[in-house]
Coordinates of C-alpha atoms in Angstrom, one line a residue:
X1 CA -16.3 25.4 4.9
X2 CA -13.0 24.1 6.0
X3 CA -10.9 26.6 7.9
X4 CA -7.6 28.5 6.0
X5 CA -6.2 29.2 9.1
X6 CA -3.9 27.5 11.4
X7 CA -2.7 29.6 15.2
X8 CA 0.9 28.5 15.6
X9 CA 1.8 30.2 18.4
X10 CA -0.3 33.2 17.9
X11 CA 0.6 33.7 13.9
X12 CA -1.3 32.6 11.7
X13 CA -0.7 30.1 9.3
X14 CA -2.5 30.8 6.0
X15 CA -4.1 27.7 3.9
X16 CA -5.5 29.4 1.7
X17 CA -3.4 28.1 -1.4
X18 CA -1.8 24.8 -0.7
X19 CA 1.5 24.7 1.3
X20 CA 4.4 22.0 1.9
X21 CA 5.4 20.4 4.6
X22 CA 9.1 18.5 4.4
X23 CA 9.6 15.4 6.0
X24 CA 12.7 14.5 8.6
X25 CA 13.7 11.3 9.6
X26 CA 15.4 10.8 12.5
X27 CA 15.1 7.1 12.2
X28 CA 17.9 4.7 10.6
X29 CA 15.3 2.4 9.3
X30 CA 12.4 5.1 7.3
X31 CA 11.2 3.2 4.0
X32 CA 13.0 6.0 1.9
X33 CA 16.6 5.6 2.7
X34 CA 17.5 9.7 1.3
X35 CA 14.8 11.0 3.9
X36 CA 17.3 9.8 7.0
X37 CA 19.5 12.4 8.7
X38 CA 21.6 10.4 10.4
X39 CA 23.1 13.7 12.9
X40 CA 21.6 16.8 14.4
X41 CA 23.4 18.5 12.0
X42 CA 22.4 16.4 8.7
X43 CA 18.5 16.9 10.2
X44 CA 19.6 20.9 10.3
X45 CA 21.4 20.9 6.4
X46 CA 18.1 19.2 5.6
X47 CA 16.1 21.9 6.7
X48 CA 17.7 24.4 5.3
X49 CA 17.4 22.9 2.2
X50 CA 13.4 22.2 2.7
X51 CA 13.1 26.2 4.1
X52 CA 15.0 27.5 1.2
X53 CA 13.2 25.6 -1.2
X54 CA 9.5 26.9 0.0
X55 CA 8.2 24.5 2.9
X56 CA 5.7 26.0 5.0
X57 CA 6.5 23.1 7.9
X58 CA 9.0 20.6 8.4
X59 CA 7.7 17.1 9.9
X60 CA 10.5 15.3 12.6
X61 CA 9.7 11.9 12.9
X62 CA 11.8 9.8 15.5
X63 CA 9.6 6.8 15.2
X64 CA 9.3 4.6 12.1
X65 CA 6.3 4.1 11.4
X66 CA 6.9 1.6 7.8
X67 CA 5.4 -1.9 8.1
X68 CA 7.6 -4.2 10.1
X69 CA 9.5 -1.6 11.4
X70 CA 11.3 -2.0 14.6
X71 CA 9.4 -0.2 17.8
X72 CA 11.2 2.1 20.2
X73 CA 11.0 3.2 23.8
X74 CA 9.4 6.6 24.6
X75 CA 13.1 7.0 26.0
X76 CA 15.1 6.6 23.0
X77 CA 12.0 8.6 20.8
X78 CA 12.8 11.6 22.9
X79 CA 16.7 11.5 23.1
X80 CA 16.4 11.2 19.4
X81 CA 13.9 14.0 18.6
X82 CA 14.4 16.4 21.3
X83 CA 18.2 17.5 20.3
X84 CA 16.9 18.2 16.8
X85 CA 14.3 20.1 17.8
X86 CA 16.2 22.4 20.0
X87 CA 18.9 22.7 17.5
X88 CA 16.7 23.7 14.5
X89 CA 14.5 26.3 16.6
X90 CA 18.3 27.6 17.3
X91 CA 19.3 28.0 13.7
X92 CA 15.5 28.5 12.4
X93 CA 14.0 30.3 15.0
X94 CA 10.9 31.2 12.7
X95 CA 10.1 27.8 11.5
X96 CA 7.0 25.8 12.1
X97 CA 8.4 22.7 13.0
X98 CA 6.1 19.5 13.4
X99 CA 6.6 16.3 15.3
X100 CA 5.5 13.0 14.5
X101 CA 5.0 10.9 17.5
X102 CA 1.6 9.3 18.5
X103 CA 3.2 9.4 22.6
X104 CA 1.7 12.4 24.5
X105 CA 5.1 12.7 26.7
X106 CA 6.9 12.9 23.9
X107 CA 4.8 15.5 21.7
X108 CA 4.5 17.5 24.8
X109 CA 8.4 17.6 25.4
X110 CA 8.9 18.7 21.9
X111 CA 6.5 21.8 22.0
X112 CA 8.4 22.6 24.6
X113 CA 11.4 22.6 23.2
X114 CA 10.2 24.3 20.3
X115 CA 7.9 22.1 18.0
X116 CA 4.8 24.0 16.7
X117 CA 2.3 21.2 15.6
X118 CA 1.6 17.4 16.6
X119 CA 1.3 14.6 13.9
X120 CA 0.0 12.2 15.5
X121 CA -0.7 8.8 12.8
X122 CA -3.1 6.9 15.9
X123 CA -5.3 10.2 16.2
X124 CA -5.4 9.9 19.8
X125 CA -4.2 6.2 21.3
X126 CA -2.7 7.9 23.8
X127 CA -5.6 8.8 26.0
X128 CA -3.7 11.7 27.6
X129 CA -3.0 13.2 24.1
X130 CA -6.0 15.6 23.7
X131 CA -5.9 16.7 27.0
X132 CA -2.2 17.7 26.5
X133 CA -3.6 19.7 23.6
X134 CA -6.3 21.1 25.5
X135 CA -3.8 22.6 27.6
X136 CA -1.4 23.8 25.0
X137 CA -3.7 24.7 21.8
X138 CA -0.9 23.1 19.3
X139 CA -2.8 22.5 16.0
X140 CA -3.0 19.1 15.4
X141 CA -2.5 16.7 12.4
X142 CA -4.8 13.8 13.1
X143 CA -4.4 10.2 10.6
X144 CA -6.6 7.3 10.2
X145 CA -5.0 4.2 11.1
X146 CA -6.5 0.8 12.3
X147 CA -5.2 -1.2 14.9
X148 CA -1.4 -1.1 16.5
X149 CA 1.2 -0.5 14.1
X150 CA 2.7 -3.7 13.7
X151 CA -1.0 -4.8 13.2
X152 CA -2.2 -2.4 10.7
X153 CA -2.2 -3.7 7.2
X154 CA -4.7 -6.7 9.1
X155 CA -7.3 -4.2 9.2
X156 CA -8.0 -3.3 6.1
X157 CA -11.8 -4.4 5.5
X158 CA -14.4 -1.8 5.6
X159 CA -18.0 -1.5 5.3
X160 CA -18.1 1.3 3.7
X161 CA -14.6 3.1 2.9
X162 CA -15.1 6.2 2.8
X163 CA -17.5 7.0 5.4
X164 CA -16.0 4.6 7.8
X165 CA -13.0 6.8 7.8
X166 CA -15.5 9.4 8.2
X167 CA -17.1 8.3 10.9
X168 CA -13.4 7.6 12.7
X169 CA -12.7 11.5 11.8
X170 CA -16.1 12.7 13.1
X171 CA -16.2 11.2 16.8
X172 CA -12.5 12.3 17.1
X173 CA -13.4 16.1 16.3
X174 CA -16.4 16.0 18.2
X175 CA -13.5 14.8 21.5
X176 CA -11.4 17.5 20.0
X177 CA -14.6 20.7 20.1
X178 CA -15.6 19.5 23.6
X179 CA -12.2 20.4 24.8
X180 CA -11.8 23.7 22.5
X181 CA -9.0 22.4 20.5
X182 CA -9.9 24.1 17.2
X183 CA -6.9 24.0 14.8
X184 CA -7.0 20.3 13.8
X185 CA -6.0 18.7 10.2
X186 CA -7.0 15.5 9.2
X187 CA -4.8 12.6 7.3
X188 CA -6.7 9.6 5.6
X189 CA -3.9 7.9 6.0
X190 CA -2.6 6.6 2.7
X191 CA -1.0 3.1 3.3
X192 CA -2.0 2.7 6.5
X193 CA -4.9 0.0 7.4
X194 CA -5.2 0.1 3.4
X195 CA -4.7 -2.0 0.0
X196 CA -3.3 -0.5 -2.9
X197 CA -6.6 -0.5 -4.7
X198 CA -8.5 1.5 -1.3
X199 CA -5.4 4.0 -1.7
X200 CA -6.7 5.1 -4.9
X201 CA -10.2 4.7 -4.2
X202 CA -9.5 7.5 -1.7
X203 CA -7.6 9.4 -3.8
X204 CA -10.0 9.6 -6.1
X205 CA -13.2 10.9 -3.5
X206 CA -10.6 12.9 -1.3
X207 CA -13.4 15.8 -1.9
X208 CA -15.1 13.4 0.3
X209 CA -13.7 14.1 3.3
X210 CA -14.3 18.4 2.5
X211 CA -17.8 17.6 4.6
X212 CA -15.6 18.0 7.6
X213 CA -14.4 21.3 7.6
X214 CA -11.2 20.5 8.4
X215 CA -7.9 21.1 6.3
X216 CA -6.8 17.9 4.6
X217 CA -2.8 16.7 4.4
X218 CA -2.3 14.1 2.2
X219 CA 1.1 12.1 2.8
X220 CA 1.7 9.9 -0.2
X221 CA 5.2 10.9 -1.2
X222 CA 7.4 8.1 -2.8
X223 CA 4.6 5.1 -0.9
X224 CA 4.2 1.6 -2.1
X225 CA 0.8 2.6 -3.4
X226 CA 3.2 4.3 -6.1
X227 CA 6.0 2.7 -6.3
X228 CA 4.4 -0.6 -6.3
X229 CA 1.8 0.4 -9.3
X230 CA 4.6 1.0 -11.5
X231 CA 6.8 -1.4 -10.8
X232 CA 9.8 0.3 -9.5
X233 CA 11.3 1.9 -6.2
X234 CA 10.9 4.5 -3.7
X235 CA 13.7 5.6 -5.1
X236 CA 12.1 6.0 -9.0
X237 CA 9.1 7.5 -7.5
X238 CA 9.3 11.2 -7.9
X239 CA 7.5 11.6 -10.8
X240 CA 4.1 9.2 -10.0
X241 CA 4.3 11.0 -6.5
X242 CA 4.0 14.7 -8.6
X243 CA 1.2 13.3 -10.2
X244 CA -0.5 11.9 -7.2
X245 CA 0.0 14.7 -5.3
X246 CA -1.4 17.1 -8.4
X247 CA -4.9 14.9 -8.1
X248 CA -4.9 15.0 -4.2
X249 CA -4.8 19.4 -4.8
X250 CA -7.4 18.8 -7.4
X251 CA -9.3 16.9 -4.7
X252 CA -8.9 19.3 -1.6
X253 CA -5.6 18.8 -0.2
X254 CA -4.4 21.6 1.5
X255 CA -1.2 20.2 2.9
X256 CA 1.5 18.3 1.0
X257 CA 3.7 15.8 3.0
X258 CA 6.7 15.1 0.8
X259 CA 10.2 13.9 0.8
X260 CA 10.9 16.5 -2.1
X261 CA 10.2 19.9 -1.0
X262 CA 11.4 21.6 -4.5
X263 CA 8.8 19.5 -6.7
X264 CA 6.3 19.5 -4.6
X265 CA 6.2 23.8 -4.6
X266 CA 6.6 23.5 -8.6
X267 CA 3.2 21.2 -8.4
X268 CA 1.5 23.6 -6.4
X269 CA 2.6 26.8 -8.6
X270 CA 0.4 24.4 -11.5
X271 CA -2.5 23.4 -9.9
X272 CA -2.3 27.1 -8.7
X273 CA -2.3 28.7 -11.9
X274 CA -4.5 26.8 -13.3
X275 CA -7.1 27.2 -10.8

């Protein structure tokens, strides 16, 4: 049975029903142009916004991680994040602030200054990432991804989907138990090393993935696996990303990653009552 719990910090994060978690970019060149915050204090009016409105987490990303997106230096990653980490644990002192960053410097520098989870999209490229976690027992958001970045929409032929992504989740936990890192959430990774067509194909066997006990986030919000099935825009996609998202909770998710805080709660209260 997958674990409700998260330890942030020594609280306890309850997963029992499904939460939110509010994306952040720090970036200037994220795939959804309205998810930029452009200053330290855009990234904080942001937050306030995403708190107010019923997210659990909030997910920094300095880093875009969009096909053919630019790549940065670990130095500019961290003067970007860092700041806005600092600053929102200064005017949010209680909030359970993630960072997505696949560097183990940079993750590291960030719990430090605040940050309560790692996101990290290569689940461990960075050899010195799980020993870093080892050491500081953040819970840990792990995603499946083939192949570098720039590279990763070259890799997407399988065997077998679905327990090939498996198998990538499986040795990774087993790395993760050997070094008592207990509090870890997988990501299948929707767009990432996958067509359209294997999106859904997940989607629609995310129960699949309940065999390894681990909470399930499911990222999907306003993606070309949407926008591009109905012919339209990140920007148009609200709706087809409720709907996806309604289907992941039907599946297992336990974590929403969204652009849209507000509609993403008002999903959840659905799929809640219902069930």
């Amino acid at each position: 049975m997958a674990k409700t719990t998260l330890n942030i910090r020594g609280t306890l994060a309850d997963l029992s029903n499904p939460v939110v978690m509010g994306i952040i970019n720090i970036t200037p060149d994220s795939f959804y142009e309205r998810s930029r915050a452009k200053s330290i204090e855009e990234a904080v009016h942001k937050a306030g916004e995403m708190l107010a409105e019923g997210a659990t987490f909030l997910d920094l990303g300095a880093f875009s991680t969009r096909p053919g997106a630019n790549e940065i230096s670990e130095k500019e990653e961290i003067e970007r994040l860092i700041p806005v980490v600092r600053e929102l644990i200064n005017v949010y002192p209680d909030a359970w602030i993630s960072v997505d960053s696949f560097r183990a410097s940079v993750a590291e520098k960030a719990l430090d200054a605040g940050a309560s989870i790692i996101n990290d999209i290569s689940a461990g490229s960075d050899p010195h990432m799980f020993d870093m976690l080892a050491e500081t027992k953040a819970p840990y958001i792990m995603m499946h991804m083939r192949g570098p970045i720039t590279k990763m929409m070259a890799n997407t032929h399988y065997d077998n989907l679905l327990s090939d992504i498996s198998n990538y989740f499986q040795q990774r936990l087993q790395k993760l138990a050997e070094r008592d890192i207990k509090d870890v959430i997988i990501d299948p990774g929707f767009g990432f090393s996958k067509t359209l067509e294997q999106n859904y194909e997940i989607l629609k066997n995310l129960s699949y993935f309940k065999a390894l006990e681990s909470p399930i986030l499911v990222g999907v919000s306003r993606k070309s696996m949407i926008y591009k099935l109905l012919e339209t825009t990140p920007e148009s996609a609200l709706l087809g990303t409720s709907v996806v998202n309604f289907v992941a909770l039907e599946n297992g998710a336990r974590i929403l990653r969204v652009h849209d805080v507000k509609e993403a709660v008002e999903t959840i209260k659905i799929f809640s009552k219902i069930n």
